[in-house]
Every structure is written in structure tokens, then in C-alpha cells.
């Protein structure tokens, strides 16, 4: 029986089961762990900074070597229910060498909280960063946002007219392997710890809202599932009438995990695109 499009339950689950789709996924976790250890020994870190009173309302800052630096804010993935900001310290290796502050946001996870609260937490984090980043060498008027997977969803939510934090002028957003229509997520195995009903999945889907006209690039790996490609295409098609600076990027030979290797590779098309955006705005 079809539960979504042409997919029965097993097929839909498979579309969103990235550990099945990338059987060697553990090698990426092992690589990230090693890179994270290198960051601890080689980079300045200011960790466990509270941006709110709640569970995991904390962020980590990896300052650039100059003052008034642009800042890249990273939102991690994990289907809103796993992973931690400390698992992604290695993102700093992409940006700090180019004198770009890196901030990695933590947020509370399901099932302890629902998706509405997760979205609100990230919004609160961006507001805190805007108000305090200059205390850590950043420029409050030069903030960029990047999210991966569930973090791509949260990044997209932060640029909608309904959820964009007040008085913050994001200079650019990159959403990598993001989830923008949560209806198939609600119908899949991913929803177990989330507990979304249809109303929540609609209310928390970026595709349901009008975007602010912030420069946005949607990227997906060429080797990701058809549904991840549809997520990108559907948001692009829905937002294009309202958005003047929206681009898509398909990265050949890249999967759901290796897209982060592209992000930190200074020779990759993805990284060069981000660096050119930031330098072009300075």
C-alpha cells in the first residue's frame, strides 16, 4: 500500500534512512571524531556558552584571528533527535583559517522536546549571537548561516518571514541535504521520537512559508536518495516566485555524509561558493 507518492512504508523509510543508503557511514563518523580531536589541540575554543536557560541552549565559538570578522553559524543534523554540537567541531577547520568566526549551535532534541521548541531554540540562538558576537571578535552585521540535514531544515526556517529573528540581517544561507517538507518525515520511521502529527509537520515545514529575500543556496549530494533531491527541487520551485537570490547545487558523487567533507574542503565547489559569497560581501 502506498503511504506517500509511489512509496510503500518500507520504501519511504529507506528513502530517509541514510545509514542504509550509505552502508559505510561509520567511516565518516570516525573521520569526524579524529578531526574533532585535532581541533581541540589546534584551535581556540570557547565552549558551552549559554544562549538561554533551557536544556542544551548552548553554543561553541571558534574565533577568527582578526577582530570584526564575518561569522559562519552552523546548525548540525541528526533528524532533530541525535548528535551534538561537539560532534561537529571540525566545521571550524573550514572557516577559521580564512578569518571567519565559526559558531556551532546546540539545541534540545526529541523526544525531550517537540519540533516547535527546537525551532524556537535556534531562533533564540541567532538572536543571542546577533547581540553578543562582537564580544567574541565578530561583526554583528556579517552573519552567515549553514545547516546540514535537519540543520538545513532549521536554517531554512530561520529565513522565512514568520520565523526569521527580528532585526537580524543574515547575509547568506546554505542548506545542505535539507528537509523542507515534513509530511514524508511524519509518515516515515524518522517520526517515532518526534511524535509529529500532520498539523505539526505542516506548521514546521519551511515550504509552507514565504521566505525573506536572503541569498540562499540549496545543495544536495548527487548520490543522495530521490526524496532528498525532491526536497530541494520542491522548495526551489515553491520559493522561486518570492525569492530573487535562490540557487541550487547538486554535487556529483557526494552522499549525505560526505557533503560535510565537501564543506571543509578548500578545493571543493561548495566551499569555494561559500567563501566567494562571504568575500564578495565584505
mmCIF file of C-alpha atoms in Angstrom:
data_model
loop_
_atom_site.group_PDB
_atom_site.id
_atom_site.type_symbol
_atom_site.label_atom_id
_atom_site.label_comp_id
_atom_site.label_asym_id
_atom_site.label_seq_id
_atom_site.Cartn_x
_atom_site.Cartn_y
_atom_site.Cartn_z
ATOM 1 C CA UNK A 1 0.000 0.000 0.000
ATOM 2 C CA UNK A 2 1.330 3.433 -0.912
ATOM 3 C CA UNK A 3 1.811 5.768 2.048
ATOM 4 C CA UNK A 4 3.454 8.645 0.169
ATOM 5 C CA UNK A 5 3.794 9.161 -3.581
ATOM 6 C CA UNK A 6 4.731 5.804 -5.057
ATOM 7 C CA UNK A 7 6.333 4.533 -1.842
ATOM 8 C CA UNK A 8 5.037 1.860 0.494
ATOM 9 C CA UNK A 9 6.148 2.104 4.126
ATOM 10 C CA UNK A 10 9.402 0.201 3.697
ATOM 11 C CA UNK A 11 10.382 2.145 0.593
ATOM 12 C CA UNK A 12 9.611 5.501 2.197
ATOM 13 C CA UNK A 13 11.610 4.569 5.277
ATOM 14 C CA UNK A 14 14.517 3.580 3.045
ATOM 15 C CA UNK A 15 14.474 6.955 1.293
ATOM 16 C CA UNK A 16 15.161 8.662 4.617
ATOM 17 C CA UNK A 17 17.403 6.020 6.200
ATOM 18 C CA UNK A 18 20.826 7.427 5.458
ATOM 19 C CA UNK A 19 22.730 4.709 7.279
ATOM 20 C CA UNK A 20 21.095 2.175 4.935
ATOM 21 C CA UNK A 21 21.727 4.351 1.910
ATOM 22 C CA UNK A 22 25.416 4.795 2.860
ATOM 23 C CA UNK A 23 26.497 1.430 4.328
ATOM 24 C CA UNK A 24 29.998 2.739 5.057
ATOM 25 C CA UNK A 25 28.652 5.719 7.010
ATOM 26 C CA UNK A 26 30.717 4.811 10.092
ATOM 27 C CA UNK A 27 33.897 5.879 8.319
ATOM 28 C CA UNK A 28 32.599 9.441 8.269
ATOM 29 C CA UNK A 29 31.861 9.396 11.999
ATOM 30 C CA UNK A 30 35.375 8.044 12.609
ATOM 31 C CA UNK A 31 36.873 10.770 10.428
ATOM 32 C CA UNK A 32 34.890 13.492 12.165
ATOM 33 C CA UNK A 33 35.999 12.203 15.568
ATOM 34 C CA UNK A 34 39.657 12.449 14.547
ATOM 35 C CA UNK A 35 39.188 15.913 13.077
ATOM 36 C CA UNK A 36 37.418 16.999 16.264
ATOM 37 C CA UNK A 37 40.412 15.868 18.333
ATOM 38 C CA UNK A 38 42.668 17.908 16.068
ATOM 39 C CA UNK A 39 40.503 20.983 16.591
ATOM 40 C CA UNK A 40 40.817 20.664 20.368
ATOM 41 C CA UNK A 41 44.596 20.746 20.120
ATOM 42 C CA UNK A 42 44.986 23.314 17.347
ATOM 43 C CA UNK A 43 42.184 25.893 17.622
ATOM 44 C CA UNK A 44 40.980 28.385 20.186
ATOM 45 C CA UNK A 45 37.622 27.226 21.543
ATOM 46 C CA UNK A 46 35.081 28.961 23.750
ATOM 47 C CA UNK A 47 32.590 26.251 24.600
ATOM 48 C CA UNK A 48 29.338 25.752 26.492
ATOM 49 C CA UNK A 49 28.214 29.355 26.177
ATOM 50 C CA UNK A 50 24.565 29.568 27.264
ATOM 51 C CA UNK A 51 22.192 31.427 24.953
ATOM 52 C CA UNK A 52 19.125 30.547 27.004
ATOM 53 C CA UNK A 53 18.040 28.821 30.208
ATOM 54 C CA UNK A 54 16.894 25.535 28.728
ATOM 55 C CA UNK A 55 18.370 22.113 28.101
ATOM 56 C CA UNK A 56 21.225 22.341 25.583
ATOM 57 C CA UNK A 57 20.663 26.041 24.974
ATOM 58 C CA UNK A 58 24.397 26.360 24.422
ATOM 59 C CA UNK A 59 26.802 27.159 21.633
ATOM 60 C CA UNK A 60 30.520 26.961 20.914
ATOM 61 C CA UNK A 61 32.615 29.701 19.328
ATOM 62 C CA UNK A 62 35.832 29.224 17.355
ATOM 63 C CA UNK A 63 37.143 32.767 16.917
ATOM 64 C CA UNK A 64 38.962 34.056 13.869
ATOM 65 C CA UNK A 65 42.393 35.611 14.118
ATOM 66 C CA UNK A 66 41.130 39.140 13.446
ATOM 67 C CA UNK A 67 38.517 41.395 15.022
ATOM 68 C CA UNK A 68 35.217 42.304 13.354
ATOM 69 C CA UNK A 69 35.329 39.082 11.375
ATOM 70 C CA UNK A 70 32.389 37.635 9.460
ATOM 71 C CA UNK A 71 30.767 34.725 11.267
ATOM 72 C CA UNK A 72 29.544 31.401 9.937
ATOM 73 C CA UNK A 73 26.876 29.841 12.162
ATOM 74 C CA UNK A 74 26.482 26.083 11.737
ATOM 75 C CA UNK A 75 23.410 24.013 12.673
ATOM 76 C CA UNK A 76 24.052 20.283 12.879
ATOM 77 C CA UNK A 77 21.842 17.455 11.714
ATOM 78 C CA UNK A 78 20.720 14.194 13.287
ATOM 79 C CA UNK A 79 16.993 14.211 12.458
ATOM 80 C CA UNK A 80 16.354 16.578 15.405
ATOM 81 C CA UNK A 81 16.900 13.633 17.777
ATOM 82 C CA UNK A 82 20.620 12.853 17.949
ATOM 83 C CA UNK A 83 24.140 14.289 17.589
ATOM 84 C CA UNK A 84 25.578 17.245 19.457
ATOM 85 C CA UNK A 85 27.401 20.432 18.593
ATOM 86 C CA UNK A 86 30.630 18.878 19.939
ATOM 87 C CA UNK A 87 30.395 16.231 17.193
ATOM 88 C CA UNK A 88 30.910 18.978 14.606
ATOM 89 C CA UNK A 89 33.869 20.927 15.913
ATOM 90 C CA UNK A 90 35.635 20.067 12.659
ATOM 91 C CA UNK A 91 33.476 22.588 10.794
ATOM 92 C CA UNK A 92 35.762 25.264 12.251
ATOM 93 C CA UNK A 93 38.645 23.915 10.161
ATOM 94 C CA UNK A 94 36.901 25.212 7.050
ATOM 95 C CA UNK A 95 36.383 28.788 8.119
ATOM 96 C CA UNK A 96 38.754 29.892 10.882
ATOM 97 C CA UNK A 97 41.855 29.661 8.615
ATOM 98 C CA UNK A 98 40.129 32.204 6.357
ATOM 99 C CA UNK A 99 39.484 34.558 9.286
ATOM 100 C CA UNK A 100 35.824 33.644 9.550
ATOM 101 C CA UNK A 101 34.447 33.093 13.050
ATOM 102 C CA UNK A 102 32.678 29.764 13.434
ATOM 103 C CA UNK A 103 29.768 29.254 15.825
ATOM 104 C CA UNK A 104 28.164 25.848 16.279
ATOM 105 C CA UNK A 105 24.702 25.908 17.801
ATOM 106 C CA UNK A 106 23.400 23.276 20.177
ATOM 107 C CA UNK A 107 19.686 22.754 20.611
ATOM 108 C CA UNK A 108 17.393 20.458 22.615
ATOM 109 C CA UNK A 109 16.494 17.172 20.973
ATOM 110 C CA UNK A 110 13.444 14.984 20.577
ATOM 111 C CA UNK A 111 11.819 13.215 22.322
ATOM 112 C CA UNK A 112 12.585 15.531 25.252
ATOM 113 C CA UNK A 113 11.095 18.422 23.263
ATOM 114 C CA UNK A 114 8.989 18.798 20.142
ATOM 115 C CA UNK A 115 9.982 20.415 16.875
ATOM 116 C CA UNK A 116 8.274 23.711 17.699
ATOM 117 C CA UNK A 117 10.589 24.133 20.675
ATOM 118 C CA UNK A 118 13.648 23.148 18.638
ATOM 119 C CA UNK A 119 12.825 25.828 16.053
ATOM 120 C CA UNK A 120 12.265 28.385 18.815
ATOM 121 C CA UNK A 121 15.620 27.473 20.394
ATOM 122 C CA UNK A 122 17.546 28.058 17.170
ATOM 123 C CA UNK A 123 15.749 31.370 16.674
ATOM 124 C CA UNK A 124 16.766 32.348 20.220
ATOM 125 C CA UNK A 125 20.369 31.323 19.484
ATOM 126 C CA UNK A 126 20.551 33.569 16.418
ATOM 127 C CA UNK A 127 19.200 36.492 18.424
ATOM 128 C CA UNK A 128 21.823 35.901 21.126
ATOM 129 C CA UNK A 129 24.589 35.719 18.515
ATOM 130 C CA UNK A 130 23.482 38.966 16.919
ATOM 131 C CA UNK A 131 23.570 40.712 20.298
ATOM 132 C CA UNK A 132 26.849 39.209 21.569
ATOM 133 C CA UNK A 133 29.061 38.161 18.655
ATOM 134 C CA UNK A 134 31.091 41.377 18.772
ATOM 135 C CA UNK A 135 32.230 40.382 22.285
ATOM 136 C CA UNK A 136 33.936 37.420 20.598
ATOM 137 C CA UNK A 137 35.544 39.254 17.689
ATOM 138 C CA UNK A 138 32.676 39.002 15.221
ATOM 139 C CA UNK A 139 30.751 41.561 13.214
ATOM 140 C CA UNK A 140 27.041 41.574 14.038
ATOM 141 C CA UNK A 141 26.286 42.835 10.538
ATOM 142 C CA UNK A 142 28.133 39.981 8.825
ATOM 143 C CA UNK A 143 26.352 36.776 9.866
ATOM 144 C CA UNK A 144 26.031 33.692 7.655
ATOM 145 C CA UNK A 145 24.142 30.503 8.320
ATOM 146 C CA UNK A 146 24.763 26.920 7.219
ATOM 147 C CA UNK A 147 22.814 23.817 8.203
ATOM 148 C CA UNK A 148 23.102 20.150 7.306
ATOM 149 C CA UNK A 149 20.155 17.720 7.064
ATOM 150 C CA UNK A 150 17.847 18.591 9.988
ATOM 151 C CA UNK A 151 20.092 21.626 10.375
ATOM 152 C CA UNK A 152 19.281 22.525 6.763
ATOM 153 C CA UNK A 153 15.613 22.473 7.711
ATOM 154 C CA UNK A 154 16.273 24.753 10.687
ATOM 155 C CA UNK A 155 18.386 27.115 8.583
ATOM 156 C CA UNK A 156 15.575 27.397 6.035
ATOM 157 C CA UNK A 157 13.051 28.076 8.788
ATOM 158 C CA UNK A 158 15.231 30.934 10.047
ATOM 159 C CA UNK A 159 14.900 32.773 6.726
ATOM 160 C CA UNK A 160 11.109 32.612 6.463
ATOM 161 C CA UNK A 161 9.187 35.781 7.169
ATOM 162 C CA UNK A 162 7.383 34.074 10.056
ATOM 163 C CA UNK A 163 10.422 32.696 11.887
ATOM 164 C CA UNK A 164 13.332 34.954 10.912
ATOM 165 C CA UNK A 165 14.625 36.612 14.106
ATOM 166 C CA UNK A 166 13.769 40.281 14.379
ATOM 167 C CA UNK A 167 16.392 42.859 13.392
ATOM 168 C CA UNK A 168 18.888 40.283 12.090
ATOM 169 C CA UNK A 169 20.138 40.718 8.558
ATOM 170 C CA UNK A 170 21.606 37.355 7.559
ATOM 171 C CA UNK A 171 23.983 37.846 4.645
ATOM 172 C CA UNK A 172 23.601 34.364 3.220
ATOM 173 C CA UNK A 173 22.317 30.877 3.964
ATOM 174 C CA UNK A 174 23.478 27.455 2.781
ATOM 175 C CA UNK A 175 21.163 24.491 3.395
ATOM 176 C CA UNK A 176 22.883 21.154 2.761
ATOM 177 C CA UNK A 177 20.819 17.990 2.264
ATOM 178 C CA UNK A 178 17.920 19.738 3.941
ATOM 179 C CA UNK A 179 14.360 18.710 4.767
ATOM 180 C CA UNK A 180 11.809 21.314 3.788
ATOM 181 C CA UNK A 181 8.523 19.393 3.509
ATOM 182 C CA UNK A 182 7.980 17.348 6.671
ATOM 183 C CA UNK A 183 4.927 15.404 5.531
ATOM 184 C CA UNK A 184 7.026 12.432 4.312
ATOM 185 C CA UNK A 185 9.085 12.656 7.504
ATOM 186 C CA UNK A 186 5.924 12.446 9.581
ATOM 187 C CA UNK A 187 4.890 9.343 7.623
ATOM 188 C CA UNK A 188 8.299 7.655 7.937
ATOM 189 C CA UNK A 189 10.199 5.845 10.684
ATOM 190 C CA UNK A 190 12.018 9.091 11.485
ATOM 191 C CA UNK A 191 8.888 10.378 13.213
ATOM 192 C CA UNK A 192 8.999 7.837 16.045
ATOM 193 C CA UNK A 193 10.836 10.019 18.593
ATOM 194 C CA UNK A 194 9.432 13.208 17.034
ATOM 195 C CA UNK A 195 5.758 12.437 17.586
ATOM 196 C CA UNK A 196 4.612 14.800 14.840
ATOM 197 C CA UNK A 197 1.037 14.762 13.637
ATOM 198 C CA UNK A 198 0.065 16.248 10.288
ATOM 199 C CA UNK A 199 -0.623 19.673 11.786
ATOM 200 C CA UNK A 200 2.847 19.865 13.350
ATOM 201 C CA UNK A 201 4.565 18.645 10.195
ATOM 202 C CA UNK A 202 2.831 21.324 8.151
ATOM 203 C CA UNK A 203 3.418 24.068 10.726
ATOM 204 C CA UNK A 204 7.128 23.229 10.900
ATOM 205 C CA UNK A 205 7.770 22.884 7.144
ATOM 206 C CA UNK A 206 9.699 25.749 5.504
ATOM 207 C CA UNK A 207 7.913 25.056 2.228
ATOM 208 C CA UNK A 208 4.686 26.326 3.828
ATOM 209 C CA UNK A 209 6.064 29.853 4.338
ATOM 210 C CA UNK A 210 7.193 32.826 2.294
ATOM 211 C CA UNK A 211 10.961 33.384 2.514
ATOM 212 C CA UNK A 212 12.739 36.611 3.227
ATOM 213 C CA UNK A 213 14.932 37.607 0.282
ATOM 214 C CA UNK A 214 18.206 36.380 1.792
ATOM 215 C CA UNK A 215 20.793 34.814 -0.510
ATOM 216 C CA UNK A 216 20.144 31.076 -0.288
ATOM 217 C CA UNK A 217 21.897 28.093 -1.820
ATOM 218 C CA UNK A 218 20.295 24.669 -1.562
ATOM 219 C CA UNK A 219 22.790 21.837 -2.016
ATOM 220 C CA UNK A 220 22.370 18.087 -2.202
ATOM 221 C CA UNK A 221 24.734 15.222 -2.937
ATOM 222 C CA UNK A 222 24.356 13.523 -6.287
ATOM 223 C CA UNK A 223 24.319 10.130 -4.529
ATOM 224 C CA UNK A 224 21.566 11.010 -2.060
ATOM 225 C CA UNK A 225 18.110 9.452 -2.283
ATOM 226 C CA UNK A 226 15.469 10.643 -4.724
ATOM 227 C CA UNK A 227 13.488 12.111 -1.855
ATOM 228 C CA UNK A 228 16.369 14.364 -0.802
ATOM 229 C CA UNK A 229 16.560 15.638 -4.358
ATOM 230 C CA UNK A 230 12.792 16.214 -4.347
ATOM 231 C CA UNK A 231 13.061 18.125 -1.065
ATOM 232 C CA UNK A 232 15.473 20.554 -2.724
ATOM 233 C CA UNK A 233 13.578 20.830 -6.011
ATOM 234 C CA UNK A 234 10.215 21.337 -4.322
ATOM 235 C CA UNK A 235 11.467 24.143 -2.095
ATOM 236 C CA UNK A 236 13.204 25.789 -5.031
ATOM 237 C CA UNK A 237 10.044 25.671 -7.150
ATOM 238 C CA UNK A 238 7.839 26.908 -4.313
ATOM 239 C CA UNK A 239 10.106 29.733 -3.185
ATOM 240 C CA UNK A 240 11.323 30.971 -6.582
ATOM 241 C CA UNK A 241 8.324 33.305 -7.178
ATOM 242 C CA UNK A 242 9.086 35.026 -3.856
ATOM 243 C CA UNK A 243 12.877 34.932 -3.923
ATOM 244 C CA UNK A 244 15.360 36.739 -6.163
ATOM 245 C CA UNK A 245 18.601 35.120 -4.969
ATOM 246 C CA UNK A 246 17.964 31.393 -4.756
ATOM 247 C CA UNK A 247 20.328 28.784 -6.197
ATOM 248 C CA UNK A 248 20.615 25.006 -6.211
ATOM 249 C CA UNK A 249 23.711 22.854 -6.294
ATOM 250 C CA UNK A 250 23.966 19.113 -6.985
ATOM 251 C CA UNK A 251 27.367 17.718 -6.005
ATOM 252 C CA UNK A 252 28.275 14.664 -8.136
ATOM 253 C CA UNK A 253 29.439 11.554 -6.294
ATOM 254 C CA UNK A 254 28.586 13.034 -2.894
ATOM 255 C CA UNK A 255 26.379 11.324 -0.299
ATOM 256 C CA UNK A 256 24.528 12.521 2.785
ATOM 257 C CA UNK A 257 27.648 12.302 4.944
ATOM 258 C CA UNK A 258 30.425 13.187 2.528
ATOM 259 C CA UNK A 259 28.731 16.519 1.781
ATOM 260 C CA UNK A 260 30.344 17.712 5.030
ATOM 261 C CA UNK A 261 33.721 16.666 3.648
ATOM 262 C CA UNK A 262 32.952 18.939 0.701
ATOM 263 C CA UNK A 263 32.082 21.742 3.105
ATOM 264 C CA UNK A 264 35.503 21.640 4.756
ATOM 265 C CA UNK A 265 37.497 21.016 1.563
ATOM 266 C CA UNK A 266 39.004 24.333 0.369
ATOM 267 C CA UNK A 267 39.193 22.955 -3.186
ATOM 268 C CA UNK A 268 35.546 21.913 -3.422
ATOM 269 C CA UNK A 269 32.932 23.759 -5.434
ATOM 270 C CA UNK A 270 30.773 24.026 -2.320
ATOM 271 C CA UNK A 271 33.418 25.642 -0.145
ATOM 272 C CA UNK A 272 34.583 27.997 -2.879
ATOM 273 C CA UNK A 273 30.992 29.115 -3.389
ATOM 274 C CA UNK A 274 30.612 29.945 0.304
ATOM 275 C CA UNK A 275 33.975 31.702 0.511
ATOM 276 C CA UNK A 276 33.231 33.773 -2.588
ATOM 277 C CA UNK A 277 29.872 34.783 -1.124
ATOM 278 C CA UNK A 278 31.458 35.937 2.120
ATOM 279 C CA UNK A 279 34.373 37.739 0.460
ATOM 280 C CA UNK A 280 32.068 39.348 -2.060
ATOM 281 C CA UNK A 281 30.026 40.867 0.746
ATOM 282 C CA UNK A 282 32.998 42.343 2.603
#
